[in-house]
Coordinates of C-alpha atoms in Angstrom, one line a residue:
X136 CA -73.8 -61.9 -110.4
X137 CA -77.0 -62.9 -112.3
X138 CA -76.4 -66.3 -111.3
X139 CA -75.4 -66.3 -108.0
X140 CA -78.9 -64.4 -107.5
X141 CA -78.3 -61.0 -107.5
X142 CA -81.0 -58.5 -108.4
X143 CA -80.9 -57.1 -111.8
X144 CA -81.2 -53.4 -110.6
X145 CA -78.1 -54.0 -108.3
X146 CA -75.9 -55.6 -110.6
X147 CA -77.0 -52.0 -113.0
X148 CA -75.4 -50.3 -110.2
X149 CA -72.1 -51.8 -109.7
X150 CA -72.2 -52.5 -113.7
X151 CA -72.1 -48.6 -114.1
X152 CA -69.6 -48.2 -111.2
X153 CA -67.2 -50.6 -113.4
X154 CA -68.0 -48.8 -116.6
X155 CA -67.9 -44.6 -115.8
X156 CA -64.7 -44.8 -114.0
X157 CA -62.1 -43.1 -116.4
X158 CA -58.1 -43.2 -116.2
X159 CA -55.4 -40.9 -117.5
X160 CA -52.2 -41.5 -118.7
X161 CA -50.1 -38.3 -118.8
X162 CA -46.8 -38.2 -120.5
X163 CA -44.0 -36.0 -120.1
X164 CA -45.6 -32.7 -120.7
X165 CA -48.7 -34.0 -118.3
X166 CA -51.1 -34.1 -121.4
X167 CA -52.9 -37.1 -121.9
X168 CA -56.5 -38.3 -123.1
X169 CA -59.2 -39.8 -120.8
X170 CA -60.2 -43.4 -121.8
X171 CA -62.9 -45.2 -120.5
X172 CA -62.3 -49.3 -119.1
X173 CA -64.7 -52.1 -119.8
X174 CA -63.5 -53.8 -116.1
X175 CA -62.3 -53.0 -113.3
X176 CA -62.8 -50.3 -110.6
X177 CA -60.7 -46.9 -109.4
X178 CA -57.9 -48.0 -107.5
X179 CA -58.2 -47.9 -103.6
X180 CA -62.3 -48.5 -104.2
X181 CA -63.8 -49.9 -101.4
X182 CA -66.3 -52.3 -103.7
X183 CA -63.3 -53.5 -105.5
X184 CA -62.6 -56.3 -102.4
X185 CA -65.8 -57.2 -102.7
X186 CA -66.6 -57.5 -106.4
X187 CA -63.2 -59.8 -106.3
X188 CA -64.7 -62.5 -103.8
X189 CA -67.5 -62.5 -105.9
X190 CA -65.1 -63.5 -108.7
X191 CA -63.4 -65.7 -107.0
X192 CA -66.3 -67.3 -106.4
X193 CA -66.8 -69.1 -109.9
X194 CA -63.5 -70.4 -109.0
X195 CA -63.9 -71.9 -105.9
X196 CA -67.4 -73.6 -107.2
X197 CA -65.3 -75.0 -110.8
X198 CA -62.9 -76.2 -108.2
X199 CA -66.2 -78.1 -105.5
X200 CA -67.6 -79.7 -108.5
X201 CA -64.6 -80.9 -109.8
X202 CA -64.1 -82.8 -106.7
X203 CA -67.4 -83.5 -106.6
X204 CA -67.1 -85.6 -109.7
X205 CA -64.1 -87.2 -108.5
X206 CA -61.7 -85.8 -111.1
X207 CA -59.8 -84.1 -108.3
X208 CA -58.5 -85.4 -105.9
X209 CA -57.0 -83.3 -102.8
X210 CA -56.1 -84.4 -99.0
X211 CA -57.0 -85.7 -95.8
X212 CA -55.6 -85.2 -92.2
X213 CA -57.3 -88.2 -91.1
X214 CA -59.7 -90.5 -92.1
X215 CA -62.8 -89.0 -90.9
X216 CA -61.8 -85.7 -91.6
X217 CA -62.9 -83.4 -94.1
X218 CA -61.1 -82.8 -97.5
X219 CA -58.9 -79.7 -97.9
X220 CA -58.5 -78.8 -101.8
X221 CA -58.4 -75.1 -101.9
X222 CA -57.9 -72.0 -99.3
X223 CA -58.8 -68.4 -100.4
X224 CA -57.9 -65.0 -98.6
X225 CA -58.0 -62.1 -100.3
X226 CA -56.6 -62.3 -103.5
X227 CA -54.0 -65.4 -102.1
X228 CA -55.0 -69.2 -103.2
X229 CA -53.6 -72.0 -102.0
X230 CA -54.2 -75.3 -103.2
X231 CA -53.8 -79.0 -101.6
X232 CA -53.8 -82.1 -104.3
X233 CA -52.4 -85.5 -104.7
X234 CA -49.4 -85.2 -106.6
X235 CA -51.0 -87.1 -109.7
X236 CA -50.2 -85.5 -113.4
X237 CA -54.3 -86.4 -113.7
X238 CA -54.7 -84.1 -111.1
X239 CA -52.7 -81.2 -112.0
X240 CA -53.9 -81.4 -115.5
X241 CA -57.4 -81.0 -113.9
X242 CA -56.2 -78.0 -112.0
X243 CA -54.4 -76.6 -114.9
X244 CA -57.4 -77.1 -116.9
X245 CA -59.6 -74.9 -114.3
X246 CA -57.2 -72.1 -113.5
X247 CA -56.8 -71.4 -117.1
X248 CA -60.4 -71.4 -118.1
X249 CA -61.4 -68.8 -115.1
X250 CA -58.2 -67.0 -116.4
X251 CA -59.9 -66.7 -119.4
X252 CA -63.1 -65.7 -118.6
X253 CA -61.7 -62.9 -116.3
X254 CA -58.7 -61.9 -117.8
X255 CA -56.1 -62.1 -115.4
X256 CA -52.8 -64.6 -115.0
X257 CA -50.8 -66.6 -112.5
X258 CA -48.0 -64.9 -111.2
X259 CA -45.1 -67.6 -111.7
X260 CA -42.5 -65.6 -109.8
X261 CA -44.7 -64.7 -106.9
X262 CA -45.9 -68.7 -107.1
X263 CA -44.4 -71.7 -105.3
X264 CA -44.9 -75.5 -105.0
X265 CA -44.3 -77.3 -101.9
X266 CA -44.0 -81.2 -102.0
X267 CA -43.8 -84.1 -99.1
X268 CA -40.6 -85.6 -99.0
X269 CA -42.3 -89.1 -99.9
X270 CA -42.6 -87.3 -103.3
X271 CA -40.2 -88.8 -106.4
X272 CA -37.8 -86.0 -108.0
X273 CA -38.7 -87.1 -111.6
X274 CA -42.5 -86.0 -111.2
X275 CA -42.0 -83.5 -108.8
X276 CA -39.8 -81.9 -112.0
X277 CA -42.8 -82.8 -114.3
X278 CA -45.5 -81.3 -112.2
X279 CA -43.6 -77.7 -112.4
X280 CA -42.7 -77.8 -115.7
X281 CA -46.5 -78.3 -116.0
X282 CA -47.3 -75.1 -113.5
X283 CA -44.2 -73.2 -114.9
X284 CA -43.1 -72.8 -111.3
X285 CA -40.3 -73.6 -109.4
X286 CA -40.1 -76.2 -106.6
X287 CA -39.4 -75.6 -103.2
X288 CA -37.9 -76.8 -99.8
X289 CA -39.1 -73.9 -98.0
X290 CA -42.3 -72.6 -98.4
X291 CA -41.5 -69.0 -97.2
X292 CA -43.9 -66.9 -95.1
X293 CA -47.7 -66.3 -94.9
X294 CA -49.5 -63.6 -93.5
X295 CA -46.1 -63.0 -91.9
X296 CA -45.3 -66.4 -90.4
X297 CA -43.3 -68.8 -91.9
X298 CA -44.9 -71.7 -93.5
X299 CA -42.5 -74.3 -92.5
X300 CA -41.5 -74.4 -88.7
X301 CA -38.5 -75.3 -87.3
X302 CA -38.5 -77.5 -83.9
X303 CA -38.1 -74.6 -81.6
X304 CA -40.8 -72.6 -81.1
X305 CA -38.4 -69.5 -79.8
X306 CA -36.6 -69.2 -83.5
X307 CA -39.8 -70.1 -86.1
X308 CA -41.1 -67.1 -83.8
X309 CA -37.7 -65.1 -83.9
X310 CA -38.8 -62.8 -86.6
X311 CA -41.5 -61.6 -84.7
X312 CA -39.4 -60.0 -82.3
X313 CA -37.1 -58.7 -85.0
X314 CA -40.1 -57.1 -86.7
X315 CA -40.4 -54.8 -83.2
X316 CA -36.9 -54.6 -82.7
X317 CA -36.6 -52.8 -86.1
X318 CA -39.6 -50.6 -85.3
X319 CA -38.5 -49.5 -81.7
X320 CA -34.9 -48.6 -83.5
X321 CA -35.8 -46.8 -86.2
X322 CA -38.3 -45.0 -83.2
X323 CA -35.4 -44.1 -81.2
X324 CA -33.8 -41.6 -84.0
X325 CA -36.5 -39.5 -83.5
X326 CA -37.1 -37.1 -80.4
X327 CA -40.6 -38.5 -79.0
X328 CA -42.8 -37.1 -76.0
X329 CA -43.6 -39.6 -73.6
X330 CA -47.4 -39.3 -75.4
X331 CA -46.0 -40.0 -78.8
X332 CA -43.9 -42.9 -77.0
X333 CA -47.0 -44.6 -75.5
X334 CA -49.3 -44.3 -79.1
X335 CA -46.6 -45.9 -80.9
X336 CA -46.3 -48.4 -78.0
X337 CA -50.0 -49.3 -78.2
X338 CA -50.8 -48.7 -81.9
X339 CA -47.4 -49.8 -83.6
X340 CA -45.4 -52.3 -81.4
X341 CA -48.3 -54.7 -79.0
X342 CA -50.1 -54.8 -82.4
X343 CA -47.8 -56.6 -84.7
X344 CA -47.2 -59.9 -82.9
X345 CA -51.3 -60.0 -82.6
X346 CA -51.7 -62.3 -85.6
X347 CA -49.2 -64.7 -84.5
X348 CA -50.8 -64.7 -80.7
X349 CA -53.6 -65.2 -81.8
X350 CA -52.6 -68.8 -83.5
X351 CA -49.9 -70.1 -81.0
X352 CA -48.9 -69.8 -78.0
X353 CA -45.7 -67.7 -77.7
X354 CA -42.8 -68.9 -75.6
X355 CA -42.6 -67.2 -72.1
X356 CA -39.4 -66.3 -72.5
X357 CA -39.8 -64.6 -76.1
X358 CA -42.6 -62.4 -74.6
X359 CA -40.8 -61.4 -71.8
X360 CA -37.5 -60.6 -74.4
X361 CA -40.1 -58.0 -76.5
X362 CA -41.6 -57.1 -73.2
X363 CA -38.0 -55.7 -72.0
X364 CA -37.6 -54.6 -76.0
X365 CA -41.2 -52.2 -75.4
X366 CA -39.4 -51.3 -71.5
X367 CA -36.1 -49.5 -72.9
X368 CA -37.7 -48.2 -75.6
X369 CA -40.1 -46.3 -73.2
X370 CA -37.3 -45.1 -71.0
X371 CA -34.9 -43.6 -73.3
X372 CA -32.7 -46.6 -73.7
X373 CA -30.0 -46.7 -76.1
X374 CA -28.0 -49.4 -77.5
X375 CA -25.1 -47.6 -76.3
X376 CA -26.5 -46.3 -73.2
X377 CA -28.2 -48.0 -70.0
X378 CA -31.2 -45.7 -68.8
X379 CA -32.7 -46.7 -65.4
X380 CA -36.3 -48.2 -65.8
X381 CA -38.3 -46.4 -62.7
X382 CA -41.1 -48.6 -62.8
X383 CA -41.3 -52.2 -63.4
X384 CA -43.3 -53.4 -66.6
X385 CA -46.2 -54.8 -64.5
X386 CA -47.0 -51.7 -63.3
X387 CA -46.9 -50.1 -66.8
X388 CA -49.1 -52.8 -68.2
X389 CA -51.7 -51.7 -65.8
X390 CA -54.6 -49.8 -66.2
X391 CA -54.4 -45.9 -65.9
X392 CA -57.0 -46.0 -63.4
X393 CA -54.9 -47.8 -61.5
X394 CA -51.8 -46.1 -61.9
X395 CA -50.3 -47.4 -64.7
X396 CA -49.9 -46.4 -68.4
X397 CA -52.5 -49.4 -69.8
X398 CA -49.4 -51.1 -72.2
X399 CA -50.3 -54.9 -72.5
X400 CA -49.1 -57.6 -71.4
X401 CA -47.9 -59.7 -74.0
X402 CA -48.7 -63.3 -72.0
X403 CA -52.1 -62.1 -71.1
X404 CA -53.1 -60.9 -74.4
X405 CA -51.3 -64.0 -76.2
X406 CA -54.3 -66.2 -73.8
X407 CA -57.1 -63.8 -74.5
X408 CA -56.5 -64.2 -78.4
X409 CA -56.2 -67.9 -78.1
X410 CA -59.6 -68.0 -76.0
X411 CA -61.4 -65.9 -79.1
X412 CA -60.5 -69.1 -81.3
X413 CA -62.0 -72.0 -78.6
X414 CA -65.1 -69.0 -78.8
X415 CA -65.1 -69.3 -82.4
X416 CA -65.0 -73.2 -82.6
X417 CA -67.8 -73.1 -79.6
X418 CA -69.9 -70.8 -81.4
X419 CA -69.1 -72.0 -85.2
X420 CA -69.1 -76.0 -85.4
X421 CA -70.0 -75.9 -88.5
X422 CA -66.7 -74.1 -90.4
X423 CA -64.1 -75.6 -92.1
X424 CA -61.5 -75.8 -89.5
X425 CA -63.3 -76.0 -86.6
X426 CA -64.7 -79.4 -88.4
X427 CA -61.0 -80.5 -89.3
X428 CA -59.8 -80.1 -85.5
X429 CA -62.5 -81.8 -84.4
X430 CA -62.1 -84.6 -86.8
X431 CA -58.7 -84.4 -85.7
X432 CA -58.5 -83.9 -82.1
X433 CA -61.9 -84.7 -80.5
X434 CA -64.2 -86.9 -82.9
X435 CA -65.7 -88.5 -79.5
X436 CA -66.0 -86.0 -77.1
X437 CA -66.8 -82.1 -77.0
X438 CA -64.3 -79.2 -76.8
X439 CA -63.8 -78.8 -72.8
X440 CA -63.4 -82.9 -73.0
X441 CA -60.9 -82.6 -75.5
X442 CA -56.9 -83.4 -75.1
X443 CA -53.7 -82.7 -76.5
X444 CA -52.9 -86.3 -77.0
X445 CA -49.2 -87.4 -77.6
X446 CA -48.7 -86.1 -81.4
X447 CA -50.8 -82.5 -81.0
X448 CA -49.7 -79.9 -83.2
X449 CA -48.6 -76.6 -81.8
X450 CA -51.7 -74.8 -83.1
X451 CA -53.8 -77.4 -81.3
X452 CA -51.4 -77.3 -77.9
X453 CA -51.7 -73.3 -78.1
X454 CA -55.6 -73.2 -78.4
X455 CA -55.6 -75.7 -74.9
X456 CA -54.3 -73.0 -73.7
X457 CA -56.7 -70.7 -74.3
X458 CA -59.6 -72.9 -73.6
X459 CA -58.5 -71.7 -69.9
X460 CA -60.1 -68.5 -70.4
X461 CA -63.4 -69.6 -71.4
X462 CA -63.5 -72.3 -68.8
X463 CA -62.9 -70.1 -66.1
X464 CA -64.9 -66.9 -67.8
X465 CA -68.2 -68.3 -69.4
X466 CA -71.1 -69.0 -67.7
X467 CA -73.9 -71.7 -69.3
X468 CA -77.4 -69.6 -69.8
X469 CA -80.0 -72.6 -69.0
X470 CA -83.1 -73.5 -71.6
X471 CA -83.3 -77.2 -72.0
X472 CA -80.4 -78.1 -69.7
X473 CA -79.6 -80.9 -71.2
X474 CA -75.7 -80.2 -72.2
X475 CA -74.7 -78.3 -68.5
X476 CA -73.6 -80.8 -66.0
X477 CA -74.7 -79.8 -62.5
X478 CA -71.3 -80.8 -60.7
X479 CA -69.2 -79.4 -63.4
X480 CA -70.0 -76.6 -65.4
X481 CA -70.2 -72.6 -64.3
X482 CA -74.1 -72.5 -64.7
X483 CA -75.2 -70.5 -62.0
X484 CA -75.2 -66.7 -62.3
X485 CA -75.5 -65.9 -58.2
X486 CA -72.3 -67.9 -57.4
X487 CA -68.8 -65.9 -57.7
X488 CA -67.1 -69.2 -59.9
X489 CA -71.0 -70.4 -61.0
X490 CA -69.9 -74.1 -59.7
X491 CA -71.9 -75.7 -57.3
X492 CA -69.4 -76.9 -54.3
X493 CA -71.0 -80.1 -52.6
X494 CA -70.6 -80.7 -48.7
X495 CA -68.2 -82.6 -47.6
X496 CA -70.1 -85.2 -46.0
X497 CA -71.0 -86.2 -49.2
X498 CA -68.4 -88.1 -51.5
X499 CA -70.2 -89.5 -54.3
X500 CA -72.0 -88.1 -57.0
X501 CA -73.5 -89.9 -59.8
X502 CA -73.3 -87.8 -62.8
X503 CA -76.1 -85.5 -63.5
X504 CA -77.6 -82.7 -66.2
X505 CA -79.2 -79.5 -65.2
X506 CA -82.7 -81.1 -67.3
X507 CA -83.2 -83.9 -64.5
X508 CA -83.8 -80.8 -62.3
X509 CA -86.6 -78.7 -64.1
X510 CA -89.9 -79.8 -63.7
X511 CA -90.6 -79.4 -68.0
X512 CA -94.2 -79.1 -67.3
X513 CA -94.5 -76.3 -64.4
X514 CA -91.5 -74.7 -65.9
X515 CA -89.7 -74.4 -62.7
X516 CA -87.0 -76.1 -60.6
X517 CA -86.9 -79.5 -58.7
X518 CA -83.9 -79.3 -56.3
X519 CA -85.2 -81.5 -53.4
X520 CA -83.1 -84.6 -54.7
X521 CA -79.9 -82.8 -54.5
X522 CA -80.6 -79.9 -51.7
X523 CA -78.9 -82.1 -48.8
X524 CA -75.6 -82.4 -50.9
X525 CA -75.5 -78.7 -51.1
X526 CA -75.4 -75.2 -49.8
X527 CA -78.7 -73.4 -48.7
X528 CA -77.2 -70.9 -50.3
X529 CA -76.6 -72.5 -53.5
X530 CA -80.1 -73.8 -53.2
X531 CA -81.2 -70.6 -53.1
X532 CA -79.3 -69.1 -56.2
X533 CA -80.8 -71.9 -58.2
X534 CA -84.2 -71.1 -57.6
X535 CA -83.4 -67.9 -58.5
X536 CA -82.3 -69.0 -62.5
X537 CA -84.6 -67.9 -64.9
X538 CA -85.2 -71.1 -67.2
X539 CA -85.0 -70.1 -70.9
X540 CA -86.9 -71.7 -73.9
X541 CA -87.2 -75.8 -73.1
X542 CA -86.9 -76.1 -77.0
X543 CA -84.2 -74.8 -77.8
X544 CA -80.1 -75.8 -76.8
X545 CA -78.5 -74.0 -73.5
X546 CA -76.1 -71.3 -74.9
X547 CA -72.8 -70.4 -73.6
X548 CA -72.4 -67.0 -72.5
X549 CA -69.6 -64.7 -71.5
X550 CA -70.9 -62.8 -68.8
X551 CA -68.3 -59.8 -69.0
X552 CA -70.0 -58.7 -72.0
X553 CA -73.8 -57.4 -72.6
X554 CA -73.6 -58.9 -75.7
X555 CA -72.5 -62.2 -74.5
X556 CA -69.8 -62.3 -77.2
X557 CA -66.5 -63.1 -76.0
X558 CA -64.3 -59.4 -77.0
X559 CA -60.7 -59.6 -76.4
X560 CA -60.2 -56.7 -74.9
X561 CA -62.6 -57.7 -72.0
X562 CA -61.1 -60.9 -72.4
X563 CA -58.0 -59.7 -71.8
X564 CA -59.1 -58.0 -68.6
X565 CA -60.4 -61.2 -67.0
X566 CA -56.8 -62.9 -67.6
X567 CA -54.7 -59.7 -66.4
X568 CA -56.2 -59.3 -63.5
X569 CA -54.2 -57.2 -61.0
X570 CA -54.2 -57.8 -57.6
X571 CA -54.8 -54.7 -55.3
X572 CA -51.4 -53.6 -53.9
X573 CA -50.7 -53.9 -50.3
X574 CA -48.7 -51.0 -48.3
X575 CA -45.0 -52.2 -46.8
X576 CA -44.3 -49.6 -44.3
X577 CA -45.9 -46.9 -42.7
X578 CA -44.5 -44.5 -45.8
X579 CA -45.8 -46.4 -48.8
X580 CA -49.4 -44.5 -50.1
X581 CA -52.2 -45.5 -52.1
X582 CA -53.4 -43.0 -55.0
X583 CA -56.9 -43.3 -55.4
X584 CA -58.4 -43.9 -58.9
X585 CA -60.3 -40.4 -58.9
X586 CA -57.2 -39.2 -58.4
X587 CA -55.6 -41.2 -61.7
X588 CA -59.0 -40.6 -63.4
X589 CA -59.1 -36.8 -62.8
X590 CA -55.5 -36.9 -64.2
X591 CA -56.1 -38.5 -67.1
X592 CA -59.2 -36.9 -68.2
X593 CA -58.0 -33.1 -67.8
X594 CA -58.1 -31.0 -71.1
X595 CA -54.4 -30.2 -70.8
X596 CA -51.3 -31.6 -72.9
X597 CA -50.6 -35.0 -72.9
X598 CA -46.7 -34.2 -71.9
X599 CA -47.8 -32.3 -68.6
X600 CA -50.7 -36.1 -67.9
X601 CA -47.7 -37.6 -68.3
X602 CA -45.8 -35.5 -66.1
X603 CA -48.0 -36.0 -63.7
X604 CA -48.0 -39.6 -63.3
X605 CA -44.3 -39.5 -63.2
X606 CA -44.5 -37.1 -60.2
X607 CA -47.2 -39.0 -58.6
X608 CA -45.4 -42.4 -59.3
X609 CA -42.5 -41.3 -57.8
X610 CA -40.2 -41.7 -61.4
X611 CA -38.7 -38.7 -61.6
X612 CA -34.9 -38.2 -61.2
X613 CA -34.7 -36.8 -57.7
X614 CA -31.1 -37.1 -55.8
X615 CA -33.2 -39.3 -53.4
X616 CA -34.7 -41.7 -56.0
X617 CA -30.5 -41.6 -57.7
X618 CA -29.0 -42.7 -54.4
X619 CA -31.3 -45.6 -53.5
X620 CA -30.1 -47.1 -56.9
X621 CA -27.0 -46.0 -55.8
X622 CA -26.4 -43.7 -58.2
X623 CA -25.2 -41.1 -56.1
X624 CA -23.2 -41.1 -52.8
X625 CA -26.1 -38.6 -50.9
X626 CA -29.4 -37.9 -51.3
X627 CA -29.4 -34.5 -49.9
X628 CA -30.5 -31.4 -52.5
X629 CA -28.5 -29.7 -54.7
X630 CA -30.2 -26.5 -53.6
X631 CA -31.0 -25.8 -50.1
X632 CA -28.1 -28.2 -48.5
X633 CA -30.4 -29.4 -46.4
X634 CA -32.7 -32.1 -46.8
X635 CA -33.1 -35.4 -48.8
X636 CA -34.6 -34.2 -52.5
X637 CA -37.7 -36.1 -52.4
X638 CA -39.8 -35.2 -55.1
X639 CA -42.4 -33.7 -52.9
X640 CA -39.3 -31.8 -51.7
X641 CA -38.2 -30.7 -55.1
X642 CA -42.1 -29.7 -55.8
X643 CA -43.3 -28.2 -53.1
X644 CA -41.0 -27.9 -49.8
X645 CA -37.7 -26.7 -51.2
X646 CA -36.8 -22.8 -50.2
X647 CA -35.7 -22.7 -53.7
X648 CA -39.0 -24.0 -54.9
X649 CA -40.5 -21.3 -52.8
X650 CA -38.6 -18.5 -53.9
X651 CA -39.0 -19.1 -57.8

């Protein structure tokens, strides 16, 4: 830590919490004597994650000068690209070489002296090799005999996605769906509430694909197959056993002001975490990755330029997918002007899509940056040139920009945000967008949202909220509701003989309602 900078008083501290920690080993009559450790912190520390990177640290730098030097040697997706040698998360390490004995032996010679100098080991049995196919047997043999670990065909799984895909995209993501499966059915032993129902929903079963949705872009069909999963699990469904679902998953997955339960939509949220990568590569040019796509994918032009081209990767075809999002969501904030294209890009904050829409009369429009219209010395717009080819309107709004700092680049923004930060939850609200629901017949009624809201919000139990949506969503089991399924041959109550059980009938207009 010394090295890397840190002050001497602060290394004192976390030297000391290394140091006073003391363990216990109790045998079989729970006696026992303390002992103090030279390393290492009490387990479940917070600091221990952080005192590791630091560790791993002196790794990763033997590792950047050995490749510096030129004594290894690791790979290339293309030729401008930027070398991949080694990968760390958490206390996982991947590494990328040429398969040269010169180079192991390099590695070897590395791992083992960090091991060394901080004690620990490589795991062989949690440790695998993967080689390309071009690979020869005979050296593939040599270079694990070298490692002590095992060659392999397939790679297994990472972060809980397979390594290794297979060509359709519905099976490499199967085991995503069998992960919720196995959730919702362990689940359905139990006897939940509605309330508990929804927090595992939300909390448990829309949370576990979020890693892999937030990489590639799930098949429609595989969203809509764990949708339907999350639908029978919320209405009592059994494998044995059909239970009718009285309102469609749409209207679920909409907000509780709206009258819906606020469950996600998988498709939607599967864009909106894809769009908070293309944010990331906008906003971070400079890391790893984003540098490796780029050399990759779109060495000559920018990001909204790019294209998926004829050999794209998944990962690269999903992230296209998400660029959607940010396209249609962020809004340029003008200071120099001189990356926003006037007839292009969403730069203008007064406008509902930010796009300036030419007249028709006009056809032709050479192409032009938002710096040939400020006047750099007055610091103020010069719109006369291009005033007849648009709106007065428009005109107008642009005249109304604030111009930023002429120094400094224009900055994308997303607009939903104070911040200006893309969120995915905000994000997610721009893509699932619900449209405002139009009565059918003279019958069908709207519920206002202070009426949701004042539902929602009462200091009662979450069983009789619950309740209450059901009642006011008409999805309780009235004869009325059973017949139009055709459930029952007549929808006439039980009780009184003589009207249809409606369920403001059952409530509130049934003599036998009355009389209780």
């Amino acid at each position: 830590m010394k090295r890397m900078g840190f002050h001497s008083k602060w290394v004192e501290m976390m030297m000391k919490c290394v140091t006073i920690v003391s363990f216990l080993c109790p045998d079989q009559w729970k006696t026992g004597h303390y002992f103090k450790p030279t390393k290492g912190l009490r387990q479940g520390d917070p600091l221990s994650p952080y005192l590791f990177l630091l560790i791993s640290e002196g790794l990763s730098v033997n590792l950047s000068k050995a490749v510096s030097d030129k004594r290894l040697h690791g790979i290339k997706l293309s030729r401008d690209c930027p070398g991949i040698y080694h990968l760390f998360f958490a206390d996982d390490s991947l590494y990328f070489l040429k398969a040269s004995i010169q180079n192991c032996q390099v590695l070897i010679n590395i791992i083992m002296d960090f091991c060394a100098a901080f004690g620990q080991s490589i795991n062989s049995e949690k440790s695998s090799m993967f080689f390309t196919p071009n690979t020869p047997t005979d050296l593939q043999a040599q270079i694990g005999h070298m490692f002590n670990i095992s060659a392999t065909n397939h790679a297994g799984k990472y972060l809980g996605l397979p390594t290794h895909w297979c060509r359709s995209k519905s099976d490499a993501l199967a085991c995503v769906r069998d992960r919720i499966k196995a959730k919702l059915n362990g689940w359905k032993s139990e006897a939940l509430s509605q309330a508990g129902k929804e927090v595992l929903i939300k909390a448990v079963a829309t949370a576990v694909p979020s890693y892999p949705m937030s990489c590639f872009k799930m098949p429609v069909a595989l969203c809509r197959a764990i949708n339907s999963n999350i639908a029978n699990f919320w209405w009592g469904q059994m494998e044995d056993s059909n239970k009718i679902h009285w309102q469609a998953w749409s209207k679920l997955c909409k907000s509780k002001g709206e009258g819906g339960l606020g469950f996600r939509d998988l498709e939607s949220f599967n864009l909106a975490l894809l769009a908070k990568q293309c944010w990331i590569i906008l906003k971070n040019p400079s890391a790893l990755w984003v540098r490796i796509l780029k050399a990759r994918y779109f060495n000559n032009c920018n990001f909204f330029q790019a294209k998926i081209g004829s050999r794209s990767s998944w990962a690269w075809s999903s992230i296209l997918a998400g660029r959607e999002t940010i396209s249609c969501g962020a809004r340029w904030q003008v200071n120099n002007g001189k990356y926003i294209q006037v007839w292009e890009d969403r730069w203008i904050p007064n406008i509902p899509d930010g796009k300036l829409h030419p007249l028709p009369t006009s056809n032709r429009f050479t192409p032009l940056t938002v710096h040939e219209i400020i006047d750099e010395d007055m610091h103020t717009w010069r719109t006369d040139h291009i005033e007849p080819f648009i709106l007065e309107s428009e005109a107008i709004a642009i005249n109304d920009i604030v111009i930023g700092y002429t120094n400094i680049d224009d900055t994308l923004i997303w607009p939903m945000e104070k911040s200006a930060l893309y969120i995915v939850k905000s994000g997610y609200h721009f893509v699932h967008t619900p449209s405002a629901p139009v009565p059918k017949a003279s019958s069908s009624h709207m519920i206002s949202k202070k009426v949701w809201s004042i539902i929602w919000g009462m200091d009662t139990l979450n069983k009789i909220k619950h309740f209450l949506w059901r009642v006011l969503s008409n999805s309780l089991l009235t004869t009325l509701n059973l017949y139009k399924r055709k459930s029952l041959n007549s929808p006439i109550c039980s009780f009184c003989g003589a009207y249809e059980e409606s369920v403001e009938h059952c409530l509130l207009l049934c003599d036998w309602t009355k009389a209780t």
